[in-house]
Short mmCIF file of C-alpha atoms and ligand atoms in Angstrom, two decimals:
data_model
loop_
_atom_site.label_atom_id
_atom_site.label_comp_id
_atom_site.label_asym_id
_atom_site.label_seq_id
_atom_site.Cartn_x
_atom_site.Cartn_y
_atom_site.Cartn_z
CA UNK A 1 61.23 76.90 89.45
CA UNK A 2 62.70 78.70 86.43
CA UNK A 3 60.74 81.57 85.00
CA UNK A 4 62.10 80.49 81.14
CA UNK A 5 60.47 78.96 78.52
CA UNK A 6 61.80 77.87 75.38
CA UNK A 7 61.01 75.83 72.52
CA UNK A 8 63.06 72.28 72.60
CA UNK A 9 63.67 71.34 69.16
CA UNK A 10 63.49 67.40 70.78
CA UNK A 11 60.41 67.84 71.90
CA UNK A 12 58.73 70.15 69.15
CA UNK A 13 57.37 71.87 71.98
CA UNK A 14 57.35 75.24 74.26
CA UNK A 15 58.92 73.76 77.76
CA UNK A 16 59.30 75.22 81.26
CA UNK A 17 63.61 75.15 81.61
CA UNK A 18 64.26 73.19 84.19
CA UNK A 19 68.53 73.66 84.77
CA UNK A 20 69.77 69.73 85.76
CA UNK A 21 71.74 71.18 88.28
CA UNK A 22 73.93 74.12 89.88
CA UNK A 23 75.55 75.58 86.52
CA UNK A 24 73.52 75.70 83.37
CA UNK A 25 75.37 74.08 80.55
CA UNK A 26 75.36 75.10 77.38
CA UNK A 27 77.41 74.29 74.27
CA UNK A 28 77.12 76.38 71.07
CA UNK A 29 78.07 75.19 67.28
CA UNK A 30 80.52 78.09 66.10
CA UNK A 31 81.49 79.13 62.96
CA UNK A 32 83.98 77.34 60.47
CA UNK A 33 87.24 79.60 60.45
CA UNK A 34 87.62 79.46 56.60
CA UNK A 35 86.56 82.87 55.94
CA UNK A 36 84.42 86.09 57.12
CA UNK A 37 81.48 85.40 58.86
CA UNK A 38 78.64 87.61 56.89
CA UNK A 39 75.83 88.80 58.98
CA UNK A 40 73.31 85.89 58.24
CA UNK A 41 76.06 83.69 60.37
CA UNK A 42 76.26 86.40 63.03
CA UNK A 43 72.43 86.42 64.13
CA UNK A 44 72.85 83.07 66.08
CA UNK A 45 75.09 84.17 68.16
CA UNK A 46 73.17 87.50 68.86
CA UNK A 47 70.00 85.07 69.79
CA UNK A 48 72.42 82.93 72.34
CA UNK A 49 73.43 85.52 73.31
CA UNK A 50 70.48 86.85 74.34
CA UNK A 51 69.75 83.26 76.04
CA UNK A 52 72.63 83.39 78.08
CA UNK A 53 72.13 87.18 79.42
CA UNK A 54 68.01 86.25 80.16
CA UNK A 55 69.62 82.99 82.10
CA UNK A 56 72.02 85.35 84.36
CA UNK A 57 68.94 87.97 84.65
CA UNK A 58 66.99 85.18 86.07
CA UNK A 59 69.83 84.29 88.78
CA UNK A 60 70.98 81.36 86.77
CA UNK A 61 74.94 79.97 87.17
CA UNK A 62 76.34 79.68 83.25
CA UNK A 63 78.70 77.34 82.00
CA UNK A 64 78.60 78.10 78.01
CA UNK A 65 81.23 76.49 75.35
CA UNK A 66 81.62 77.82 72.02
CA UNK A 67 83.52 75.84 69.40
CA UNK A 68 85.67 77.04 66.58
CA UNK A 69 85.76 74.34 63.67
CA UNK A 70 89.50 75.09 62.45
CA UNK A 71 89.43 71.38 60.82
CA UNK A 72 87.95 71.01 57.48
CA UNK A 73 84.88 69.94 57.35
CA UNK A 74 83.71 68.96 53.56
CA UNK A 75 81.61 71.36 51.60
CA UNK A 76 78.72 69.03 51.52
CA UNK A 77 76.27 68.24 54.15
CA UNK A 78 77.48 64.53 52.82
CA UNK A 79 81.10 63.17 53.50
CA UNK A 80 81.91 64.55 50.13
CA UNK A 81 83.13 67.41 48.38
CA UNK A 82 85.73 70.26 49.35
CA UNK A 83 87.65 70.44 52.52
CA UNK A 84 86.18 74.32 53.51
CA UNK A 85 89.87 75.47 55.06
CA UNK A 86 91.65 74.18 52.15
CA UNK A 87 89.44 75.92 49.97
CA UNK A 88 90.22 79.18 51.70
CA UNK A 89 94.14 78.32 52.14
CA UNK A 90 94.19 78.07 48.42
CA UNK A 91 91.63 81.74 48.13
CA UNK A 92 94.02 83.55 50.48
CA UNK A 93 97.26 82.00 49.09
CA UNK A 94 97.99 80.52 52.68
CA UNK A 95 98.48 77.64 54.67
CA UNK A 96 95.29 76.22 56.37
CA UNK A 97 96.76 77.07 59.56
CA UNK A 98 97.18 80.67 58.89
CA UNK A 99 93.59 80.62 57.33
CA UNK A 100 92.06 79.12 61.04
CA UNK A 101 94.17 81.47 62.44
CA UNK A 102 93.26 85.09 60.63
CA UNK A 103 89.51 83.98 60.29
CA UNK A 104 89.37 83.27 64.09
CA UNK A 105 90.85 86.87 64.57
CA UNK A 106 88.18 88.28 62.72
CA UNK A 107 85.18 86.14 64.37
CA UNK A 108 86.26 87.38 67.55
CA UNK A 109 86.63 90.81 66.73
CA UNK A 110 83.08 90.67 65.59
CA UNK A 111 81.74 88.59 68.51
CA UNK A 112 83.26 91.87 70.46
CA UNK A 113 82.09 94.27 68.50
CA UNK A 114 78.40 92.97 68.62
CA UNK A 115 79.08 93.30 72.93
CA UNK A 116 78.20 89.57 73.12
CA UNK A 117 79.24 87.43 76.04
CA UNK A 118 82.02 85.91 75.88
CA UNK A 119 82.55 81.97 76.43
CA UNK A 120 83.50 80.07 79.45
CA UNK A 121 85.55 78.45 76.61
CA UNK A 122 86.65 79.14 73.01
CA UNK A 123 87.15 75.21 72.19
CA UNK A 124 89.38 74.48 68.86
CA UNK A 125 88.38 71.37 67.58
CA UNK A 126 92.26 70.99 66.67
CA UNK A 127 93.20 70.69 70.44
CA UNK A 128 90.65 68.03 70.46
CA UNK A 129 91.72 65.21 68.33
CA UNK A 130 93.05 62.47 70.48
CA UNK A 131 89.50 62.52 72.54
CA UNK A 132 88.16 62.26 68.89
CA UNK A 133 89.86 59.03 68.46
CA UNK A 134 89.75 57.50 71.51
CA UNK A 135 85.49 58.90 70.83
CA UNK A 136 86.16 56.44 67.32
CA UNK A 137 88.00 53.75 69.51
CA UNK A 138 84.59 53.47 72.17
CA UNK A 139 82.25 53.59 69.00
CA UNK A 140 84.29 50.90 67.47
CA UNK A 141 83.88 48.62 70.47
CA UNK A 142 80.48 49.22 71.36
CA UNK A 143 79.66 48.26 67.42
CA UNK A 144 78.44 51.31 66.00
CA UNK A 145 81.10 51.56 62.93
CA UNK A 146 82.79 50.26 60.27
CA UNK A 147 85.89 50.62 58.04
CA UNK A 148 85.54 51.27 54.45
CA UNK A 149 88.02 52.61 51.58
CA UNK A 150 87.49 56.06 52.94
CA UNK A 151 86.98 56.00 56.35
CA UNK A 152 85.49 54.64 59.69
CA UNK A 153 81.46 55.00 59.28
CA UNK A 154 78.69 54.93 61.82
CA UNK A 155 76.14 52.36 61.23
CA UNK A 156 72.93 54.57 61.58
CA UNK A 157 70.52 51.65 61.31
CA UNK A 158 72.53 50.06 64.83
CA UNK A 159 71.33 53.78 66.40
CA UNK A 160 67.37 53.27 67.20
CA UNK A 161 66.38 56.08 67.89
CA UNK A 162 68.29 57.81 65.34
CA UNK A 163 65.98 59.21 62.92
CA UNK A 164 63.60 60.89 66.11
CA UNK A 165 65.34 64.46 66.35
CA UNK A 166 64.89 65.62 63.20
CA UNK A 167 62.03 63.68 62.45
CA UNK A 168 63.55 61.68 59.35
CA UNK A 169 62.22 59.41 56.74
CA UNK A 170 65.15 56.66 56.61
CA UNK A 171 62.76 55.20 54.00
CA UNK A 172 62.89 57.44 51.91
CA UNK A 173 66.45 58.64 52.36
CA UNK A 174 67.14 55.19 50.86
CA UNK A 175 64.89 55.68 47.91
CA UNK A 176 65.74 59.10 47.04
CA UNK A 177 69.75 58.06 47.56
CA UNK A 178 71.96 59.99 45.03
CA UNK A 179 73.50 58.04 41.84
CA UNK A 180 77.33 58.78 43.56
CA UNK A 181 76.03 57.58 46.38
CA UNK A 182 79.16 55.73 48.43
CA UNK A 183 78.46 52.18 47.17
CA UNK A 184 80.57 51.16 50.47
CA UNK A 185 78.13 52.46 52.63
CA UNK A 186 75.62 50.13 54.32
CA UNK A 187 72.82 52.88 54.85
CA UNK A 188 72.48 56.40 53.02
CA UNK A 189 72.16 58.00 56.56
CA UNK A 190 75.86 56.68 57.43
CA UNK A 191 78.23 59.20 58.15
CA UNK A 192 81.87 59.43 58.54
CA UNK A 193 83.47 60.02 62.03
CA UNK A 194 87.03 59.23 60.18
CA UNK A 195 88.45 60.37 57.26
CA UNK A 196 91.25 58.81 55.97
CA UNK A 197 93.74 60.65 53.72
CA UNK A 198 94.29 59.04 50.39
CA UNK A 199 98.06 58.38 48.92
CA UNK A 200 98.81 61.22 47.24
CA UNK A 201 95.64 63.33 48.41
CA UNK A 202 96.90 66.91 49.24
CA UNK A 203 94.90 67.35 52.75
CA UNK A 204 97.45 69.60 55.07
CA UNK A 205 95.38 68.58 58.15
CA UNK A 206 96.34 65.77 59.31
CA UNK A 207 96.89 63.02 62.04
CA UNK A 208 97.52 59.12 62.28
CA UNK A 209 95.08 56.58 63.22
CA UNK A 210 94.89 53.22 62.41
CA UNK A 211 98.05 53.27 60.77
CA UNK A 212 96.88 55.96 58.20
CA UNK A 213 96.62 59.84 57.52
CA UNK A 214 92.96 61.19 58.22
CA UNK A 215 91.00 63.72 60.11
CA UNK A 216 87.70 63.53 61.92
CA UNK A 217 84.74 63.53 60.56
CA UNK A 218 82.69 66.87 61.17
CA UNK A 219 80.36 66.35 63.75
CA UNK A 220 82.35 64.41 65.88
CA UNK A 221 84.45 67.96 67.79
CA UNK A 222 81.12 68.90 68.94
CA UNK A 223 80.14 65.38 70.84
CA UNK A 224 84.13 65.42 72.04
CA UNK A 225 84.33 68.83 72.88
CA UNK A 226 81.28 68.62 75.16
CA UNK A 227 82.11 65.30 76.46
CA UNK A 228 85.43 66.82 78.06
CA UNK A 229 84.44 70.47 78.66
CA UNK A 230 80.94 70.42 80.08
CA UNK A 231 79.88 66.52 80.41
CA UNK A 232 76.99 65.00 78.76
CA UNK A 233 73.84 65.39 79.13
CA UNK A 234 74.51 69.16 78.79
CA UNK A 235 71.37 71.50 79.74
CA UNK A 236 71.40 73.48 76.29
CA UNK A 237 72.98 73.03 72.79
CA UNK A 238 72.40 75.92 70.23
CA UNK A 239 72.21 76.20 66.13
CA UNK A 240 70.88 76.91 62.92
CA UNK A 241 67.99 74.93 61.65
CA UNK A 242 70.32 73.51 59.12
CA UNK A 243 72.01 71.37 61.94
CA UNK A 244 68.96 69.47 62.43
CA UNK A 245 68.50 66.43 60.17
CA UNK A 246 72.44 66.26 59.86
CA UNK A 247 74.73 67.76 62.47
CA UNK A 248 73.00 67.63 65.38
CA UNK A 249 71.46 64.28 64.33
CA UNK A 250 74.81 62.97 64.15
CA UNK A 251 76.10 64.19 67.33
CA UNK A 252 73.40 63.01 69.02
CA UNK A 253 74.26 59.53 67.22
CA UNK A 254 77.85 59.67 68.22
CA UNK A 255 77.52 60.95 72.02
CA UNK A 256 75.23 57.31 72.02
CA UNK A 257 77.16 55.19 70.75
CA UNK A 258 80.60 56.54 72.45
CA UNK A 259 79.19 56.99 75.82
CA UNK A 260 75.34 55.64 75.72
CA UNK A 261 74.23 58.99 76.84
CA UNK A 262 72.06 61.21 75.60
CA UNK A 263 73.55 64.81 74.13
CA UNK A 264 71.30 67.56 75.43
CA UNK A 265 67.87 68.26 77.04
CA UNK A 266 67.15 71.07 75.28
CA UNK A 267 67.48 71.68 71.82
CA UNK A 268 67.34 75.56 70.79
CA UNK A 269 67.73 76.70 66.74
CA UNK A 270 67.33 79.68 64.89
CA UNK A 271 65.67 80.35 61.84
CA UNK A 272 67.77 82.06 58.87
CA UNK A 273 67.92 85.02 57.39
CA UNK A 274 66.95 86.47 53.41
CA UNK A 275 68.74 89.60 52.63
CA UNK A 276 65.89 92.07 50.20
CA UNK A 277 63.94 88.55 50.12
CA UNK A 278 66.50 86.38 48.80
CA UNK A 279 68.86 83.75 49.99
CA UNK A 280 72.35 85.12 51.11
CA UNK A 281 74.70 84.13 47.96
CA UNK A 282 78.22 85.25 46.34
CA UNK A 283 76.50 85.20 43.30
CA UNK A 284 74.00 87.71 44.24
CA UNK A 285 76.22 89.81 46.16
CA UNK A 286 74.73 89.89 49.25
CA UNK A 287 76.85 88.30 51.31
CA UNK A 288 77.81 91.04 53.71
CA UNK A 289 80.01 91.38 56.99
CA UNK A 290 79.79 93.93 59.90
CA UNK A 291 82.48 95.58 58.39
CA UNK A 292 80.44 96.41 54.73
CA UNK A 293 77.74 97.68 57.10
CA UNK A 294 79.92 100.24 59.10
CA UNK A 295 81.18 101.14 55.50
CA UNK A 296 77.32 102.18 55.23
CA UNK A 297 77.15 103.62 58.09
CA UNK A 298 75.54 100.98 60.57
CA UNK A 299 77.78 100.31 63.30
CA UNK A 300 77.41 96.28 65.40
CA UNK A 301 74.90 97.35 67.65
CA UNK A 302 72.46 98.96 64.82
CA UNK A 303 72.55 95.45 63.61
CA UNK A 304 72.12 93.42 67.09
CA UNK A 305 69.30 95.86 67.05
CA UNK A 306 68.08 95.34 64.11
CA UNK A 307 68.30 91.04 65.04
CA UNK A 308 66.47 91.50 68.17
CA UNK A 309 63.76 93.12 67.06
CA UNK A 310 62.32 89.69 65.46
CA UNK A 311 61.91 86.08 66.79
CA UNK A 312 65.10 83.79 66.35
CA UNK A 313 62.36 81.16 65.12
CA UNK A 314 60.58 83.76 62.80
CA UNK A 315 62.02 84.07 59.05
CA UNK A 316 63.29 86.83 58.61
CA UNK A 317 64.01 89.71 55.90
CA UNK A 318 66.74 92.12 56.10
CA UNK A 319 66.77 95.71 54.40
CA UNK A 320 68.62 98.17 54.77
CA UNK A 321 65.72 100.15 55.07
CA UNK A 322 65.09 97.94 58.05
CA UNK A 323 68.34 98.36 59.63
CA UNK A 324 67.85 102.13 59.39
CA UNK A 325 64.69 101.88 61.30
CA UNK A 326 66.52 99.77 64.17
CA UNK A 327 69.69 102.78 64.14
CA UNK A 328 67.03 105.56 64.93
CA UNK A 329 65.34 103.37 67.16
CA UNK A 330 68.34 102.65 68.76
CA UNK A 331 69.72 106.70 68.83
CA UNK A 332 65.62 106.88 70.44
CA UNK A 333 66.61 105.37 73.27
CA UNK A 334 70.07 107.00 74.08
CA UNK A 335 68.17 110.45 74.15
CA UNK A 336 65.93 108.71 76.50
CA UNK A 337 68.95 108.24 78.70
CA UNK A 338 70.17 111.76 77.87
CA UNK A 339 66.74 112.72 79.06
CA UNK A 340 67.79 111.04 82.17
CA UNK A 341 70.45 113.06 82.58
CA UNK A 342 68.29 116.13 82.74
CA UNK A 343 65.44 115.54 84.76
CA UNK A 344 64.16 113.37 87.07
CA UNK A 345 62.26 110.15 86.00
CA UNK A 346 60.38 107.75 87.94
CA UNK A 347 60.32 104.73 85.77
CA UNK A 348 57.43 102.61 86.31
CA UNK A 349 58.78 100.13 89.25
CA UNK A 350 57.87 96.89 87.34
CA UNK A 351 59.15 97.75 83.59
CA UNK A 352 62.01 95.79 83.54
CA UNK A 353 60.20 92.84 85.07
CA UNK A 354 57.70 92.86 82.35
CA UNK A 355 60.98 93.45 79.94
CA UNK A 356 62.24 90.25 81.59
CA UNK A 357 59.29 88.47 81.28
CA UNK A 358 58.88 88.94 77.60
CA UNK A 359 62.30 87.27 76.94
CA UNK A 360 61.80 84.59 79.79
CA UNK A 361 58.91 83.69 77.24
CA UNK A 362 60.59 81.98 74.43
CA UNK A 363 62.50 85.11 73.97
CA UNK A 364 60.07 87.16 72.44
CA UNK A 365 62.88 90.20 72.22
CA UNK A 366 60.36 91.71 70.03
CA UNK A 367 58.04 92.27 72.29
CA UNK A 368 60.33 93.26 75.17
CA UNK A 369 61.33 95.80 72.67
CA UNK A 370 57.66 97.13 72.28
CA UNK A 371 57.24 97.29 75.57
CA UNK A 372 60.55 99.62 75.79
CA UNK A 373 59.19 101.88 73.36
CA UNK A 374 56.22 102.46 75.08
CA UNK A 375 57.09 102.22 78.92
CA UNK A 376 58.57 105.14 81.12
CA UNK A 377 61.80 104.38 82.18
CA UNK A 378 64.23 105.67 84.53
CA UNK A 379 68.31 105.56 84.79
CA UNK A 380 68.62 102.48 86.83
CA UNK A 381 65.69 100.95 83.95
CA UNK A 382 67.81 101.44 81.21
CA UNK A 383 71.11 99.83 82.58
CA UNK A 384 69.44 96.47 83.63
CA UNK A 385 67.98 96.87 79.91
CA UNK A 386 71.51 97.55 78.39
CA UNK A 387 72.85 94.42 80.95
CA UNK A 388 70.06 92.51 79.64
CA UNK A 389 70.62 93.26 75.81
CA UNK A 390 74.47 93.87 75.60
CA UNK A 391 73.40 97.05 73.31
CA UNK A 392 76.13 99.30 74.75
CA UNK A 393 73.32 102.37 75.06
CA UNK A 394 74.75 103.88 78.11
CA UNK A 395 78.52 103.16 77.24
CA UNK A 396 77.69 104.87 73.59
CA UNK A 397 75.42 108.25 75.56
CA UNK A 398 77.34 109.06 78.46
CA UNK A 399 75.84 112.31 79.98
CA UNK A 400 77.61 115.65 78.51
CA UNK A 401 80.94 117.26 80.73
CA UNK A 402 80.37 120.50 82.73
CA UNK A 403 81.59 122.63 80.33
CA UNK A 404 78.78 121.54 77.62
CA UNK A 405 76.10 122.19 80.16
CA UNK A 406 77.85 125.88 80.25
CA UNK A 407 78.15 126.32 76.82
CA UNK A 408 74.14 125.21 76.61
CA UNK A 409 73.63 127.69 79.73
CA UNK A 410 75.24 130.40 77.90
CA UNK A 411 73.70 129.68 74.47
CA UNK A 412 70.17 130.70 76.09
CA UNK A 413 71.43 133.42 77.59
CA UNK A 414 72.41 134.69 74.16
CA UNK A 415 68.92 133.99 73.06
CA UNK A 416 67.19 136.22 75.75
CA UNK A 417 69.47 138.84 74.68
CA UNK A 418 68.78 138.44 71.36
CA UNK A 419 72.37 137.61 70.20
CA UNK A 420 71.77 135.55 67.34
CA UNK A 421 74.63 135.33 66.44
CA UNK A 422 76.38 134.01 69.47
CA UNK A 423 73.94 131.58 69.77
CA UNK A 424 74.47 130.33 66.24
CA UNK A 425 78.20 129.49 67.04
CA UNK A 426 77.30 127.39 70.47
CA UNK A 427 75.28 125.47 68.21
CA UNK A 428 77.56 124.90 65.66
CA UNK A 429 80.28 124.23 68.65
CA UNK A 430 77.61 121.74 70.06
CA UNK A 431 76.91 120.00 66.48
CA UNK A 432 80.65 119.23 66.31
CA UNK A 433 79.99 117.18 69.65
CA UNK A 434 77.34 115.19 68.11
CA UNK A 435 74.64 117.33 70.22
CA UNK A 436 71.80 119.47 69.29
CA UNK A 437 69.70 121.80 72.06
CA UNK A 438 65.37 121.78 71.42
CA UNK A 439 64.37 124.88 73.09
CA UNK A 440 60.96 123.46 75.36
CA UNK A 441 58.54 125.22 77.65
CA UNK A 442 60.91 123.76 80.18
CA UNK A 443 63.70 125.50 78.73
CA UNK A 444 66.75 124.08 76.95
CA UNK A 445 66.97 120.26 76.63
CA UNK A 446 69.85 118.46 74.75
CA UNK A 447 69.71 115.41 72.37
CA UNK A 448 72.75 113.24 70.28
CA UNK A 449 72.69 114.00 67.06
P1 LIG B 501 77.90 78.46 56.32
O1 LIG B 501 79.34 78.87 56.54
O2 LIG B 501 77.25 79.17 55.19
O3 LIG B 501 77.71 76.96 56.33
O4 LIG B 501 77.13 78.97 57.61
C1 LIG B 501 77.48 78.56 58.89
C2 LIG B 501 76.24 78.59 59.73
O5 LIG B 501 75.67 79.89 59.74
C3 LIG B 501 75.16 77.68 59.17
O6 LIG B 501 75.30 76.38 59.64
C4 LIG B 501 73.88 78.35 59.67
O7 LIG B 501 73.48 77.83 60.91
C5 LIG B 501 74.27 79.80 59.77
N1 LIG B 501 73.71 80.54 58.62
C6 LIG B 501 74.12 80.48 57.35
N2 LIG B 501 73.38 81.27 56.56
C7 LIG B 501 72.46 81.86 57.38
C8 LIG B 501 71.38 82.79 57.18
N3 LIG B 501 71.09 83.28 55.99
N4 LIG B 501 70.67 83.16 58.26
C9 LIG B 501 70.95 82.67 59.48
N5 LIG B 501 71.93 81.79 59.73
C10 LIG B 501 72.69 81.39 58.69
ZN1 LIG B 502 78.07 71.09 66.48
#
C-alpha cells in the first residue's frame, strides 16, 4: 500500500497511487529546444521533480523519461502557424540543428543547476521518427486517419471517448470553429499526426513518407516515445495545464488508436505561473531565465525554493520580493546545519516522517516546509530533507576547517583581553569567508553570512 496521494487529472480526483507493478513509470513532456527556457517553464520540472524524489523516499523503483521536442512543432495549439525551431534557426542565424542542439545545452545546464534528478532517459523526438510512422502506419489500418492536402489527420469523432480527459465540448468546438478553419478537415478537433512538406516550402526538418517530405505531427513523439521506452499504460505522465484539452488529449487519442491502449493511469499537471501578477510575455519583459536571476543575485536553488514553497496546482505569483524571502529562508536553514556543527541536537525522532508525509499528500511542499521551520532538527534530519528536496543545503554549508574554529577560538580570547583591535581583524578575516561569530551566553557561535 503506497503512502502517496495525488490528484489524477483523469479522474478529477485526489487518489491513493497504486504503482502497476515493480518500477514506477513515468514519462514527462519536456521543453521545445528552440530557445531559453524562462523560469515559468522551469517550475514543472522542479514539481516532478519533487514527485520522483517523494516516490524513492517512499521505497518506490523509478523508471522516468523526459523528452526533448527538437522537431518543430507549429506555433499554434492548431496544426497551423510557425514551425518553433525554424523560428529560432532564423533568430540565432543558424541551422535548426544547431538551434536543438545549443538550446538542449542550456536546458540541461539548468536542469543541473536546479539539482534535479536526472532521467532514466533524455528521449529526442528526432531519434524517434520511424516508430512515428510505423505509429501513422497502425493508425492508418485500424481507421483512425485520413489524408488531406496537408497531411495525414486523426478522425477524432472515430475516438469515443475522446473528448473525456479534458472534459471537452465537441459541440461547441464545432460552433465556435475559426473562419480559416481547414475546410479539409472532417471535425474541428482533428489533428495532424503528419505533416507533409509543400513544393517549395522551406521546412529543414525533414523525412519521407508516403512518397513525400513531412514531419510528425506534435503530439505524436510523446505516444512513440513512451510506447518504446517505458510501454503503455505507463504509471505517471506529467505537464502543464495547457496540455490538457490538446496535447495530452491527443496522445491519449493516438496511443488508442495505434495500439488500443490506454496512455497513463495517472494524470499529474501543474498550474502556471504570473510574474508581479501578470502573464509571462516578451512584450512585457518578464520573461526571465535562471541566468537573469543569478545576475540579481538569486542563485537555482533560491528559486527551487522559492517554487516549493507553493502548491504545483495553486496559481501562483512571483516577486522578487518573494524570491528574497525564499533566499533568507533558505540561508535560515544552512545556519541551522551550521548550528549542527556546533552543538549537539536531538531532532525530534519523527520530523522527517511528518516532512514525508506532507509531500506523500498531494505534495503539499508547502506545508512540509512549515513544518521545517518550526520543527527541531538534527544532522541526520536535514540530509534526508536535502535528499528529499534536491536543495543542495549541506553541499552549499559544509562545516568550517580547523583553522577557522582557531581563528574564532582566538578572536574571543582577544575579547577577554580586551584587544579590540585584534578581534576586529578575525572578524574582518572571517567576513571574507562568508562567516560572522554572535557572541551568546554559550559563548561564540558562527553563522554564513
Ligand atoms: P512555451 O514554450 O511557452 O509553450 O512553454 C512550454 C511549456 O512551459 C508550456 O507548455 C507550459 O506547460 C509551461 N509554461 C509556460 N509558461 C508557463 C508559466 N507561466 N508557468 C508555468 N508553466 C509555464
Ligand atoms: Zn507530451
Amino acid at each position: 500500500m503506497s503512502n502517496l496521494k495525488i490528484y489524477n487529472t483523469a479522474s478529477r480526483k485526489i487518489e491513493t497511487f497504486k504503482p502497476s507493478g515493480d518500477v514506477v513509470k513515468i514519462y514527462t513532456c519536456g521543453p521545445t529546444v528552440y530557445s531559453e527556457a524562462h523560469i515559468g517553464n522551469l517550475t514543472a520540472y522542479i514539481y516532478w521533480d519533487l514527485m520522483v524524489r517523494t516516490l524513492l523516499a517512499d521505497g518506490f523503483n523509478v523508471k522516468r523519461v523526459l523528452n526533448l521536442t527538437d522537431v518543430g512543432h507549429l506555433v499554434s495549439d492548431g496544426d497551423e502557424g510557425e514551425d518553433k525551431l525554424e523560428k529560432g534557426a532564423k533568430r540565432d542565424g543558424t541551422s535548426v540543428w544547431d538551434v536543438a542542439e545549443k538550446y538542449i545545452n542550456i536546458f540541461k545546464k539548468d536542469y543541473s543547476d536546479l539539482e534535479l534528478y536526472p532521467p532514466a532517459k533524455w528521449a529526442r523526438a528526432t531519434d524517434y521518427i520511424e516508430g512515428d510512422i510505423q505509429a501513422v502506419n497502425k493508425m492508418t489500418e485500424n481507421g483512425f486517419t485520413y489524408e488531406i492536402e496537408d497531411g495525414v489527420y486523426f478522425d477524432t469523432s472515430k475516438f469515443d471517448g475522446y473528448a473525456d480527459f479534458a472534459k471537452i465540448d465537441l459541440e461547441g468546438l464545432k460552433a465556435g470553429a475559426r473562419v480559416d478553419f481547414n475546410s479539409e478537415k472532417r471535425n474541428a478537433s482533428d489533428f495532424a499526426v503528419w505533416k507533409f512538406i509543400k513544393p517549395g516550402e522551406k521546412h529543414a526538418m525533414r523525412w519521407d513518407y508516403l512518397g513525400r517530405p513531412g514531419y510528425p505531427g506534435w503530439h505524436l513523439e510523446c505516444a512513440t516515445i513512451i510506447h518504446e521506452e517505458l510501454g503503455e499504460p505507463i504509471d505517471i505522465h506529467t505537464g502543464g495545464i495547457d496540455h490538457i484539452p490538446i496535447h495530452h488529449t491527443n496522445e491519449i487519442a493516438e496511443c488508442y488508436g495505434a495500439y488500443g491502449h490506454s496512455l497513463a493511469k495517472y494524470w499529474l499537471h501543474c498550474n502556471f505561473i504570473t510574474i508581479d501578477g501578470e502573464k509571462i510575455s516578451k512584450s512585457l519583459g518578464n520573461v526571465y531565465s535562471l541566468g537573469d536571476l543569478n545576475e540579481r543575485g538569486f542563485s537555482a536553488m533560491d528559486y527551487k525554493m522559492w517554487v516549493l514553497s507553493g502548491h504545483y496546482q495553486g496559481t501562483r505569483n512571483f516577486t522578487f520580493e518573494s524570491l528574497e524571502g525564499a533566499k533568507n529562508r533558505r540561508l535560515n536553514w544552512r545556519n541551522r546545519i551550521a548550528e549542527c556543527y556546533q552543538s549537539e541536537i536531538v531532532g525530534g525522532t519523527d520530523a522527517f516522517s511528518e516532512i514525508l508525509a506532507a509531500v506523500n499528500n498531494n505534495m503539499n511542499s508547502s506545508e512540509a516546509f512549515a513544518i521545517i521551520d518550526n520543527k527541531n532538527l538534527s544532522l541526520e534530519d536535514w540530509k534526508k530533507i536535502d535528499e528529499l528536496f534536491g536543495l543542495r543545503l549541506i553541499a552549499d554549508t559544509p562545516d568550517i576547517s580547523e583553522e577557522t574554529y582557531s581563528l574564532i577560538r582566538e578572536r574571543e580570547e582577544a575579547r577577554l583581553k580586551k584587544d579590540y583591535a585584534r578581534s576586529d581583524e578575525i572578524r574582518d578575516l572571517l567576513a571574507k569567508q562568508n562567516i560572522a561569530v554572535k557572541d551568546t551566553a554559550n559563548g561564540a557561535v558562527w553563522q554564513y553570512l
